[in-house]
PDB file of C-alpha atoms in Angstrom:
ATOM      1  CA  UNK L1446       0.000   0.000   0.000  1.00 84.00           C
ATOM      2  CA  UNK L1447       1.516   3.434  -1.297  1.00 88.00           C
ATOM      3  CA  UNK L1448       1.495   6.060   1.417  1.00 92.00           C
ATOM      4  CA  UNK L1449       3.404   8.688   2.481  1.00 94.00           C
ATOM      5  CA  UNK L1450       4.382   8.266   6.779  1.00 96.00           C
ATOM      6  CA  UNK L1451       3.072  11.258   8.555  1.00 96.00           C
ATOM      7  CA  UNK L1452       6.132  12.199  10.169  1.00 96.00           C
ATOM      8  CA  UNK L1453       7.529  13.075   6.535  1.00 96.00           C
ATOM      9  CA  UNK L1454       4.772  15.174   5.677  1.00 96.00           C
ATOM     10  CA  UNK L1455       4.799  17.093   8.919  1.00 96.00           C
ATOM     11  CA  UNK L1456       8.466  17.660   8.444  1.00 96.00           C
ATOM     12  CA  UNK L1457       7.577  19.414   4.802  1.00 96.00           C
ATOM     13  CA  UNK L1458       4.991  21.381   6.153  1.00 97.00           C
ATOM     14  CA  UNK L1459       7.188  22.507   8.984  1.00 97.00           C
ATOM     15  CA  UNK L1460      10.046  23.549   6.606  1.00 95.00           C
ATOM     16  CA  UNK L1461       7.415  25.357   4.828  1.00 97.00           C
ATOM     17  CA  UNK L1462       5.765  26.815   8.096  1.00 97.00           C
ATOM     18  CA  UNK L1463       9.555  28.219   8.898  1.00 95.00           C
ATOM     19  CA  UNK L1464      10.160  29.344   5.538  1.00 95.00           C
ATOM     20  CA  UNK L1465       6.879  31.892   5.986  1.00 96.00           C
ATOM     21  CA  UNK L1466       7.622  32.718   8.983  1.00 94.00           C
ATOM     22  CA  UNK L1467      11.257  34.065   8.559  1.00 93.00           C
ATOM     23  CA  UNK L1468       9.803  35.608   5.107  1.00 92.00           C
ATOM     24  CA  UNK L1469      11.724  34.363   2.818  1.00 92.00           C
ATOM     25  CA  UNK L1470       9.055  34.361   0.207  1.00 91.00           C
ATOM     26  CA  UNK L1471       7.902  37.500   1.082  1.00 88.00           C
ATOM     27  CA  UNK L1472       4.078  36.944   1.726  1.00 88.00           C
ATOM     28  CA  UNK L1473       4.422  35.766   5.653  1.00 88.00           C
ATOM     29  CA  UNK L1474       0.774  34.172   5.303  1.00 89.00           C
ATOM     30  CA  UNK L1475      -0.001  35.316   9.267  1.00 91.00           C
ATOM     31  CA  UNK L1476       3.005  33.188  10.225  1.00 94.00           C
ATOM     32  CA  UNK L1477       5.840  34.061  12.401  1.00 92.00           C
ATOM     33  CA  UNK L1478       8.683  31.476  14.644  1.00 92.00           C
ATOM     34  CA  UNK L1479       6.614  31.603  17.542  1.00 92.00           C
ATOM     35  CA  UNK L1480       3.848  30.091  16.190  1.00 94.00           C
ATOM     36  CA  UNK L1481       5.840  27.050  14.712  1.00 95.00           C
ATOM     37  CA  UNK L1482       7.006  26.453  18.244  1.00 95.00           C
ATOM     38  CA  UNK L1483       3.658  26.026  19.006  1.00 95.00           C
ATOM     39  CA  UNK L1484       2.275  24.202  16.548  1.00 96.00           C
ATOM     40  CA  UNK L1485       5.072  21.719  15.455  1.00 96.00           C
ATOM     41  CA  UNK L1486       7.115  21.850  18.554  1.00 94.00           C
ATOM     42  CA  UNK L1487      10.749  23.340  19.530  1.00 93.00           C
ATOM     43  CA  UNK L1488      13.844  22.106  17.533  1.00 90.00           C
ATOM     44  CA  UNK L1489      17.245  23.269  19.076  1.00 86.00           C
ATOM     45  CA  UNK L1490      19.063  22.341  16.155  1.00 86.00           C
ATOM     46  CA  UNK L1491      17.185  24.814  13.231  1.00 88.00           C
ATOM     47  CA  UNK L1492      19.260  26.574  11.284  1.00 88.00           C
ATOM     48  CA  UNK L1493      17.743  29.706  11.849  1.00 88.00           C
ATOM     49  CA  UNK L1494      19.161  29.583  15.621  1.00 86.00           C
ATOM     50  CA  UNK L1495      22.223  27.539  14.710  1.00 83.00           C
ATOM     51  CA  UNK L1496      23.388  29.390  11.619  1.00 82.00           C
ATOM     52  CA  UNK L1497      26.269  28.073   9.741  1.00 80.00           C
ATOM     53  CA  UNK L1498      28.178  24.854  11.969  1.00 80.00           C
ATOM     54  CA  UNK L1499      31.043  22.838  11.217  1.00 78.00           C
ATOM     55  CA  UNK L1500      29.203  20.122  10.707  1.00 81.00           C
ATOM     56  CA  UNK L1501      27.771  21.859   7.318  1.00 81.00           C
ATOM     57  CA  UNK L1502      30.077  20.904   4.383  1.00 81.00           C
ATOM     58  CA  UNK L1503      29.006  22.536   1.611  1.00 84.00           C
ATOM     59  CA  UNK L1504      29.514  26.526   1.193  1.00 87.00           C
ATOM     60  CA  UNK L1505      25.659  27.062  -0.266  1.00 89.00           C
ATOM     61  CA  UNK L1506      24.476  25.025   2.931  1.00 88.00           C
ATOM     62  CA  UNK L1507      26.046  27.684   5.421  1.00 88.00           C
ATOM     63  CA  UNK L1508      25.336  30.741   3.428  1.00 90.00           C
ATOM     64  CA  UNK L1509      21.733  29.507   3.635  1.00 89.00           C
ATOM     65  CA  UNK L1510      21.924  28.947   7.364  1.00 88.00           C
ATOM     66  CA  UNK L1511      23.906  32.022   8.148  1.00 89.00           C
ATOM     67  CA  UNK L1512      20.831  34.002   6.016  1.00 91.00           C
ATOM     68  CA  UNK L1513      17.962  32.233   7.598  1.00 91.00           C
ATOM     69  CA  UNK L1514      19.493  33.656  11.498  1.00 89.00           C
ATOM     70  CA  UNK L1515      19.669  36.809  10.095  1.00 90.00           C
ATOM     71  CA  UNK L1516      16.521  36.978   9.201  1.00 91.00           C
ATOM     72  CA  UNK L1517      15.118  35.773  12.443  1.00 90.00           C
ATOM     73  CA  UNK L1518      17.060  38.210  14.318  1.00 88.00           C
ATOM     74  CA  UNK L1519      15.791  41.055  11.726  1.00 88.00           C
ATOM     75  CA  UNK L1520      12.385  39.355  12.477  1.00 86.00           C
ATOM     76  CA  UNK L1521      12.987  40.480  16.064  1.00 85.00           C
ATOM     77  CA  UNK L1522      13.718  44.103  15.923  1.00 82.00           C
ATOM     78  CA  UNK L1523      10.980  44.437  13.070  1.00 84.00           C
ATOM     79  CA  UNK L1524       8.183  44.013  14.983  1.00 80.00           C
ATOM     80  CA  UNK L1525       7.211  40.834  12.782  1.00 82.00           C
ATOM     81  CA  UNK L1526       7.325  38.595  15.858  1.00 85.00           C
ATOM     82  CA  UNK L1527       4.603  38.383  18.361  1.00 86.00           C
ATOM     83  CA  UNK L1528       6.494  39.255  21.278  1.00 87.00           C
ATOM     84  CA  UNK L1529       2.753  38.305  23.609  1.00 87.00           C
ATOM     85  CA  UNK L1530       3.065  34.461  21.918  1.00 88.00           C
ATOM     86  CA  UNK L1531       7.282  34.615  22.870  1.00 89.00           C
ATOM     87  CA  UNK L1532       6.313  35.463  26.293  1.00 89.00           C
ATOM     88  CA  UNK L1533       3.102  32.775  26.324  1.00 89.00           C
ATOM     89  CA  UNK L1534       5.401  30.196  25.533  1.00 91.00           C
ATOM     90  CA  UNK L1535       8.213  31.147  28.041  1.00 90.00           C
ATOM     91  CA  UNK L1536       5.484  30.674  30.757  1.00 89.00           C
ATOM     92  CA  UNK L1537       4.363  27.557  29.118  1.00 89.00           C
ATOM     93  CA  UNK L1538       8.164  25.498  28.572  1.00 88.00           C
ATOM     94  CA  UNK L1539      10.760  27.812  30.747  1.00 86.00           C
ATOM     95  CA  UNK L1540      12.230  26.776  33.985  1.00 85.00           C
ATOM     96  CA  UNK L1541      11.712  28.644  36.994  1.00 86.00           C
ATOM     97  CA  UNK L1542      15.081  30.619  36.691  1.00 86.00           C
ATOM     98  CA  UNK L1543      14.506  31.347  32.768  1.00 87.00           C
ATOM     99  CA  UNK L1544      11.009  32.638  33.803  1.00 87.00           C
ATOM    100  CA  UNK L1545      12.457  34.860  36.573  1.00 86.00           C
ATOM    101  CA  UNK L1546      14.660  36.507  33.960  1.00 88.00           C
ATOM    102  CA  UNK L1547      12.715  36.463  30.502  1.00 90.00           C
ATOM    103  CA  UNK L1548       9.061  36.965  31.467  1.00 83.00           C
ATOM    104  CA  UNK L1549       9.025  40.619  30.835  1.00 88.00           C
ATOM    105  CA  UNK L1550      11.685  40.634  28.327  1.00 90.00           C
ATOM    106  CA  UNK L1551      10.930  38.006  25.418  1.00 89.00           C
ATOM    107  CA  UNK L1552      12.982  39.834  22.756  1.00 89.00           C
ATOM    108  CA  UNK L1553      16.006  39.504  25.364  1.00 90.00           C
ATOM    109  CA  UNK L1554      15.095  35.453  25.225  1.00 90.00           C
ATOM    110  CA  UNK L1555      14.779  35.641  21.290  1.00 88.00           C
ATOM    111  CA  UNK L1556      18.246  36.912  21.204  1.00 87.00           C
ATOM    112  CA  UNK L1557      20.063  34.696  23.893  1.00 87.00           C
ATOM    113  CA  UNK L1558      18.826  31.509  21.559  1.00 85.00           C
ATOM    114  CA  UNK L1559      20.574  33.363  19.141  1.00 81.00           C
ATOM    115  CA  UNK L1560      23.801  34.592  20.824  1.00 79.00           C
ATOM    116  CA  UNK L1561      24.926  31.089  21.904  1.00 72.00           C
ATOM    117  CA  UNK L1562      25.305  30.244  18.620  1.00 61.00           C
ATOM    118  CA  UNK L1563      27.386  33.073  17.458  1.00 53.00           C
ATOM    119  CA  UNK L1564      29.808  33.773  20.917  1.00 52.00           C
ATOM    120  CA  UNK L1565      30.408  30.009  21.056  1.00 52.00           C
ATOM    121  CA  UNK L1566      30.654  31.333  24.692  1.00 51.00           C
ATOM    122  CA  UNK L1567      27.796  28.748  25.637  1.00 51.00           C
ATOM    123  CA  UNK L1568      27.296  27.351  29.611  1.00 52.00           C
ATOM    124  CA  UNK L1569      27.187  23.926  29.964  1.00 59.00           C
ATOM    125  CA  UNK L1570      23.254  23.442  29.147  1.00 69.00           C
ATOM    126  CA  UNK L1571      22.605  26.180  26.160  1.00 78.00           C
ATOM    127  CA  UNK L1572      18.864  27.576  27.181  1.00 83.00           C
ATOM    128  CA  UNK L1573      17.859  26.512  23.513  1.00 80.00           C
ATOM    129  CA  UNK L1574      18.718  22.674  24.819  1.00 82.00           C
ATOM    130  CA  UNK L1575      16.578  23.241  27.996  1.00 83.00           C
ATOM    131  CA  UNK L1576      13.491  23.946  26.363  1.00 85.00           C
ATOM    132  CA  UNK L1577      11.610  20.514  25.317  1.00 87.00           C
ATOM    133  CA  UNK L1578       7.951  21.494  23.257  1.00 89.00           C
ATOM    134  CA  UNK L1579       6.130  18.987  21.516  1.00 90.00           C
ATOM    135  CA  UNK L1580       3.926  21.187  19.687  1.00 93.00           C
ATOM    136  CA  UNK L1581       0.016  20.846  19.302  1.00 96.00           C
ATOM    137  CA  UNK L1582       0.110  18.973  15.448  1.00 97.00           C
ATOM    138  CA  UNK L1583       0.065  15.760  14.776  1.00 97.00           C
ATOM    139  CA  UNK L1584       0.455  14.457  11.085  1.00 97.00           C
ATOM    140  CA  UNK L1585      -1.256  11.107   9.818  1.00 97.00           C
ATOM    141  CA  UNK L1586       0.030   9.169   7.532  1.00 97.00           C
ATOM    142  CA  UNK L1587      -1.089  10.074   4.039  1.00 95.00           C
ATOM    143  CA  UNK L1588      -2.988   6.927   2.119  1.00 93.00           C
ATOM    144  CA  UNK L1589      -2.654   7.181  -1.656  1.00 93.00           C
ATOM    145  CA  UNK L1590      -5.668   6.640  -3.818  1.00 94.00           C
ATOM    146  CA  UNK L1591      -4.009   5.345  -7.081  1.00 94.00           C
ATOM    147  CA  UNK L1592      -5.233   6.702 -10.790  1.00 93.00           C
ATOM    148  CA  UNK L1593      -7.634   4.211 -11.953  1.00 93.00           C
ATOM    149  CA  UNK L1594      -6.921   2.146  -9.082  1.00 93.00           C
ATOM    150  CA  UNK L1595      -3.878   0.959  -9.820  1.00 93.00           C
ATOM    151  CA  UNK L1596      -0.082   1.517  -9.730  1.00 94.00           C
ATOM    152  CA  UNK L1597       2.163   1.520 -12.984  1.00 95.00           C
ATOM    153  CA  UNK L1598       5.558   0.010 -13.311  1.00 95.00           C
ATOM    154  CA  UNK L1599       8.461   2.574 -14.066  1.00 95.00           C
ATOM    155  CA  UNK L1600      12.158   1.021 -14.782  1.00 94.00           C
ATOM    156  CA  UNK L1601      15.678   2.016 -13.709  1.00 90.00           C
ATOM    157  CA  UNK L1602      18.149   0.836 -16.589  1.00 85.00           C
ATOM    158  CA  UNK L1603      21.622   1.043 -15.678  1.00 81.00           C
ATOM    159  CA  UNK L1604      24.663   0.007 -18.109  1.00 80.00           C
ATOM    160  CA  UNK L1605      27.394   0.852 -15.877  1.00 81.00           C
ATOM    161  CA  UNK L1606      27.960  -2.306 -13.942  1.00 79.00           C
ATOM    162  CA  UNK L1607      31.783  -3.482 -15.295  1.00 80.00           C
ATOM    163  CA  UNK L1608      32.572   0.267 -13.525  1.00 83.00           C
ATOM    164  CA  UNK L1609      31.022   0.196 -10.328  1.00 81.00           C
ATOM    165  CA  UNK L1610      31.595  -4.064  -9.712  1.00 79.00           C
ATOM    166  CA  UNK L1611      34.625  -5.062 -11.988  1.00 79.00           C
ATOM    167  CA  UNK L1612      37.124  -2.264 -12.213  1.00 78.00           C
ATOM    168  CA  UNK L1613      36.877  -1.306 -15.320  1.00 82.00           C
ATOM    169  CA  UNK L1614      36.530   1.739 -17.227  1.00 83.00           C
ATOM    170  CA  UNK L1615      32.936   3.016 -17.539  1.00 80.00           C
ATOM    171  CA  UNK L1616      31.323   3.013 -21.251  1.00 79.00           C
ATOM    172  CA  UNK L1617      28.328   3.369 -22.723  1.00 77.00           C
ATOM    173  CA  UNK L1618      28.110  -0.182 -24.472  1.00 80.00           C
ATOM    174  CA  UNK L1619      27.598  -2.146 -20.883  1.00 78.00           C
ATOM    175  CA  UNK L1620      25.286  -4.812 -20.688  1.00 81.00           C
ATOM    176  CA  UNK L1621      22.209  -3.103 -19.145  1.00 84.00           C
ATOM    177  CA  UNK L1622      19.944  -4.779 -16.145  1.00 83.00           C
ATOM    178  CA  UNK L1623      16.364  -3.297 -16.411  1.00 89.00           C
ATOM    179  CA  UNK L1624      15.071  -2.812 -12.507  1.00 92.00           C
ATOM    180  CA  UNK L1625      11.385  -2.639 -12.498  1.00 95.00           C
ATOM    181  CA  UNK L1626       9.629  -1.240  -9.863  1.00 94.00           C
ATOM    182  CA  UNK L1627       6.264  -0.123  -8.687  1.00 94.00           C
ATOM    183  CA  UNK L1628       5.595   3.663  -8.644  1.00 94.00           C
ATOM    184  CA  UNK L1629       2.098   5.515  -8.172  1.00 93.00           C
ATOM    185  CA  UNK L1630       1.264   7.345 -11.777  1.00 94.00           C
ATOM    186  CA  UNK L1631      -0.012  10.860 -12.364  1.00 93.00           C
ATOM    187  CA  UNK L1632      -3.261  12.034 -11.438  1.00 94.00           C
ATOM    188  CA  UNK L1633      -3.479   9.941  -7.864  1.00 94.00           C
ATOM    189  CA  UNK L1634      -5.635  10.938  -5.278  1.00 93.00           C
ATOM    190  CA  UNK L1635      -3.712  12.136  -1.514  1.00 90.00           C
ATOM    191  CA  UNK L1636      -5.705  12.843   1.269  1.00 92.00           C
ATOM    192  CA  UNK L1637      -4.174  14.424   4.200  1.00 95.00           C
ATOM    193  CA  UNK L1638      -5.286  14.261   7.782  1.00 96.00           C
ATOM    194  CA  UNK L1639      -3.835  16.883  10.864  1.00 96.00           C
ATOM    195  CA  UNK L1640      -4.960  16.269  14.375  1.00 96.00           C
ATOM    196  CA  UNK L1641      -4.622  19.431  16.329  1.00 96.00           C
ATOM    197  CA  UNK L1642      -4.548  19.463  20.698  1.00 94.00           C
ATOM    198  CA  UNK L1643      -5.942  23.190  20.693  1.00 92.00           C
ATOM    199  CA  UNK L1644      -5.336  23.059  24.370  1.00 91.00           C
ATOM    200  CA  UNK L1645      -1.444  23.133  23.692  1.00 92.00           C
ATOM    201  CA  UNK L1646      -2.085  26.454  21.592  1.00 92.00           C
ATOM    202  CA  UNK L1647      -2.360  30.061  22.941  1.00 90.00           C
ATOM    203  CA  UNK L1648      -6.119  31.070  22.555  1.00 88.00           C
ATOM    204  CA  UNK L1649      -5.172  33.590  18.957  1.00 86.00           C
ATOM    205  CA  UNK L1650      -3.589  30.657  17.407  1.00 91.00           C
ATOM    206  CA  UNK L1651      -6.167  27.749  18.858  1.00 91.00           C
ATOM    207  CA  UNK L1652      -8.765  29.947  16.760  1.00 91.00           C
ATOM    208  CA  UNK L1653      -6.417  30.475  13.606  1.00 91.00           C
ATOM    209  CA  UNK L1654      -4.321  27.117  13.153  1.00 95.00           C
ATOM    210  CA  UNK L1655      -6.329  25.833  10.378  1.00 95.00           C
ATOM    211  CA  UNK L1656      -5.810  28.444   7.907  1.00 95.00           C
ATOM    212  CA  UNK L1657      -2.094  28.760   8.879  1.00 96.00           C
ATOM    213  CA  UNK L1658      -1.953  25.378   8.234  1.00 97.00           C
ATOM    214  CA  UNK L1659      -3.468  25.578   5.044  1.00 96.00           C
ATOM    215  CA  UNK L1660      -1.485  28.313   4.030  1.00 96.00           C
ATOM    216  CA  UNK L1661       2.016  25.836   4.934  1.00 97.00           C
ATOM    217  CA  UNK L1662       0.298  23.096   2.564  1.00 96.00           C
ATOM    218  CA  UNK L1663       0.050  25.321  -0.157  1.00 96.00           C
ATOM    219  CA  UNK L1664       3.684  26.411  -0.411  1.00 96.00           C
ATOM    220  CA  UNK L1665       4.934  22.510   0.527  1.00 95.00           C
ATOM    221  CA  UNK L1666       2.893  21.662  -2.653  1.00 93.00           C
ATOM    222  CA  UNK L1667       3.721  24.528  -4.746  1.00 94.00           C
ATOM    223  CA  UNK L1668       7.609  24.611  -3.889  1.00 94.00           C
ATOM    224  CA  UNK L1669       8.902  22.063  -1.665  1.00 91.00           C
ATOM    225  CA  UNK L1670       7.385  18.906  -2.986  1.00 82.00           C
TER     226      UNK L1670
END
């Protein structure tokens, strides 16, 4: 049975949730970061609080990272996050100590996430590792209703096999060994399913979700795939 597990999907529509949020396609669709917290849970390790690592090989991979921080730290000082929902979900996740110091001063907490990544001057526990969120989404696993009710057989022909098994040098007149497999053709049917705890959500976005959600689906179809 073709599907696609829901734990995939929700990691699409996340990227896509983030991606609105930090504007990079202009049109911010009512999103901003807070509001992915909320809805899809806290992830220490985004690149728009990490910025460029070691760990990221390739140049276009950092420059990407490095961009995406500075736009959430623009995102800050612009007024284009909701500074009520930062200090909702400080309440909601902090520690006693990080609610002593942040509660009136969200901003302040937006840019400490941020400045442990940069100063590499972190304490032994960075506050972006202390704060565990599950988020109020869950994602079902998306059946696939076939065209015509059935699946179609695609192949994968490759010629190169003296080259990658026998050593030898790699030419276009190798014997070929068609792999058929089973794919789902064009014009299939998806139906997708999110389960939302509006109790987890502050009471703006526990009225709002769905179209924000909707608006996340949209670009994931249109751009991410």
């Amino acid at each position: 049975i073709p599907y696609l597990p829901g734990s995939s999907v929700k990691g699409v529509v996340r990227r896509a949730a983030e991606e609105l949020a930090l504007g990079i396609w202009g049109d911010r669709g009512n999103w901003d970061i807070p509001s992915v917290w909320w809805m899809f849970g806290f992830e220490a390790g985004s690149a728009y609080l990490t910025g460029q690592t070691s760990k990221m090989a390739a140049d276009v991979v950092r420059e990407e990272a490095q961009r995406r921080r500075d736009l959430f730290r623009a995102g800050i000082h612009s007024g284009m996050v909701d500074l009520n929902a930062v200090a909702a979900f400080i309440e909601r996740t902090a520690d006693k100590e990080t609610k002593k110091e942040y509660a009136d001063k969200p901003a302040a907490f937006l840019e400490r996430l941020i400045e442990e990544c940069i100063t590499g001057t972190q304490p032994s526990a960075p506050l972006r590792e202390q704060i565990h969120y599950k988020g109020a989404l869950c994602f079902w696993d998306a059946f696939i209703q076939p065209a015509e009710d059935k699946l179609t057989v695609d192949i994968l022909n490759p010629h190169f096999g003296d080259y990658y098994q026998k050593d030898c040098s790699p030419a276009d007149c190798g014997q070929p060994k068609p792999n058929f497999f089973l794919t789902v053709p064009p014009g299939s049917h998806f139906e997708f399913f999110v389960q939302v705890t509006e109790q987890r959500l502050p009471e703006s976005l526990a009225r709002n979700w769905r179209g924000l959600v909707e608006r996340a689906f949209q670009l994931a179809f249109d751009w991410l795939g």
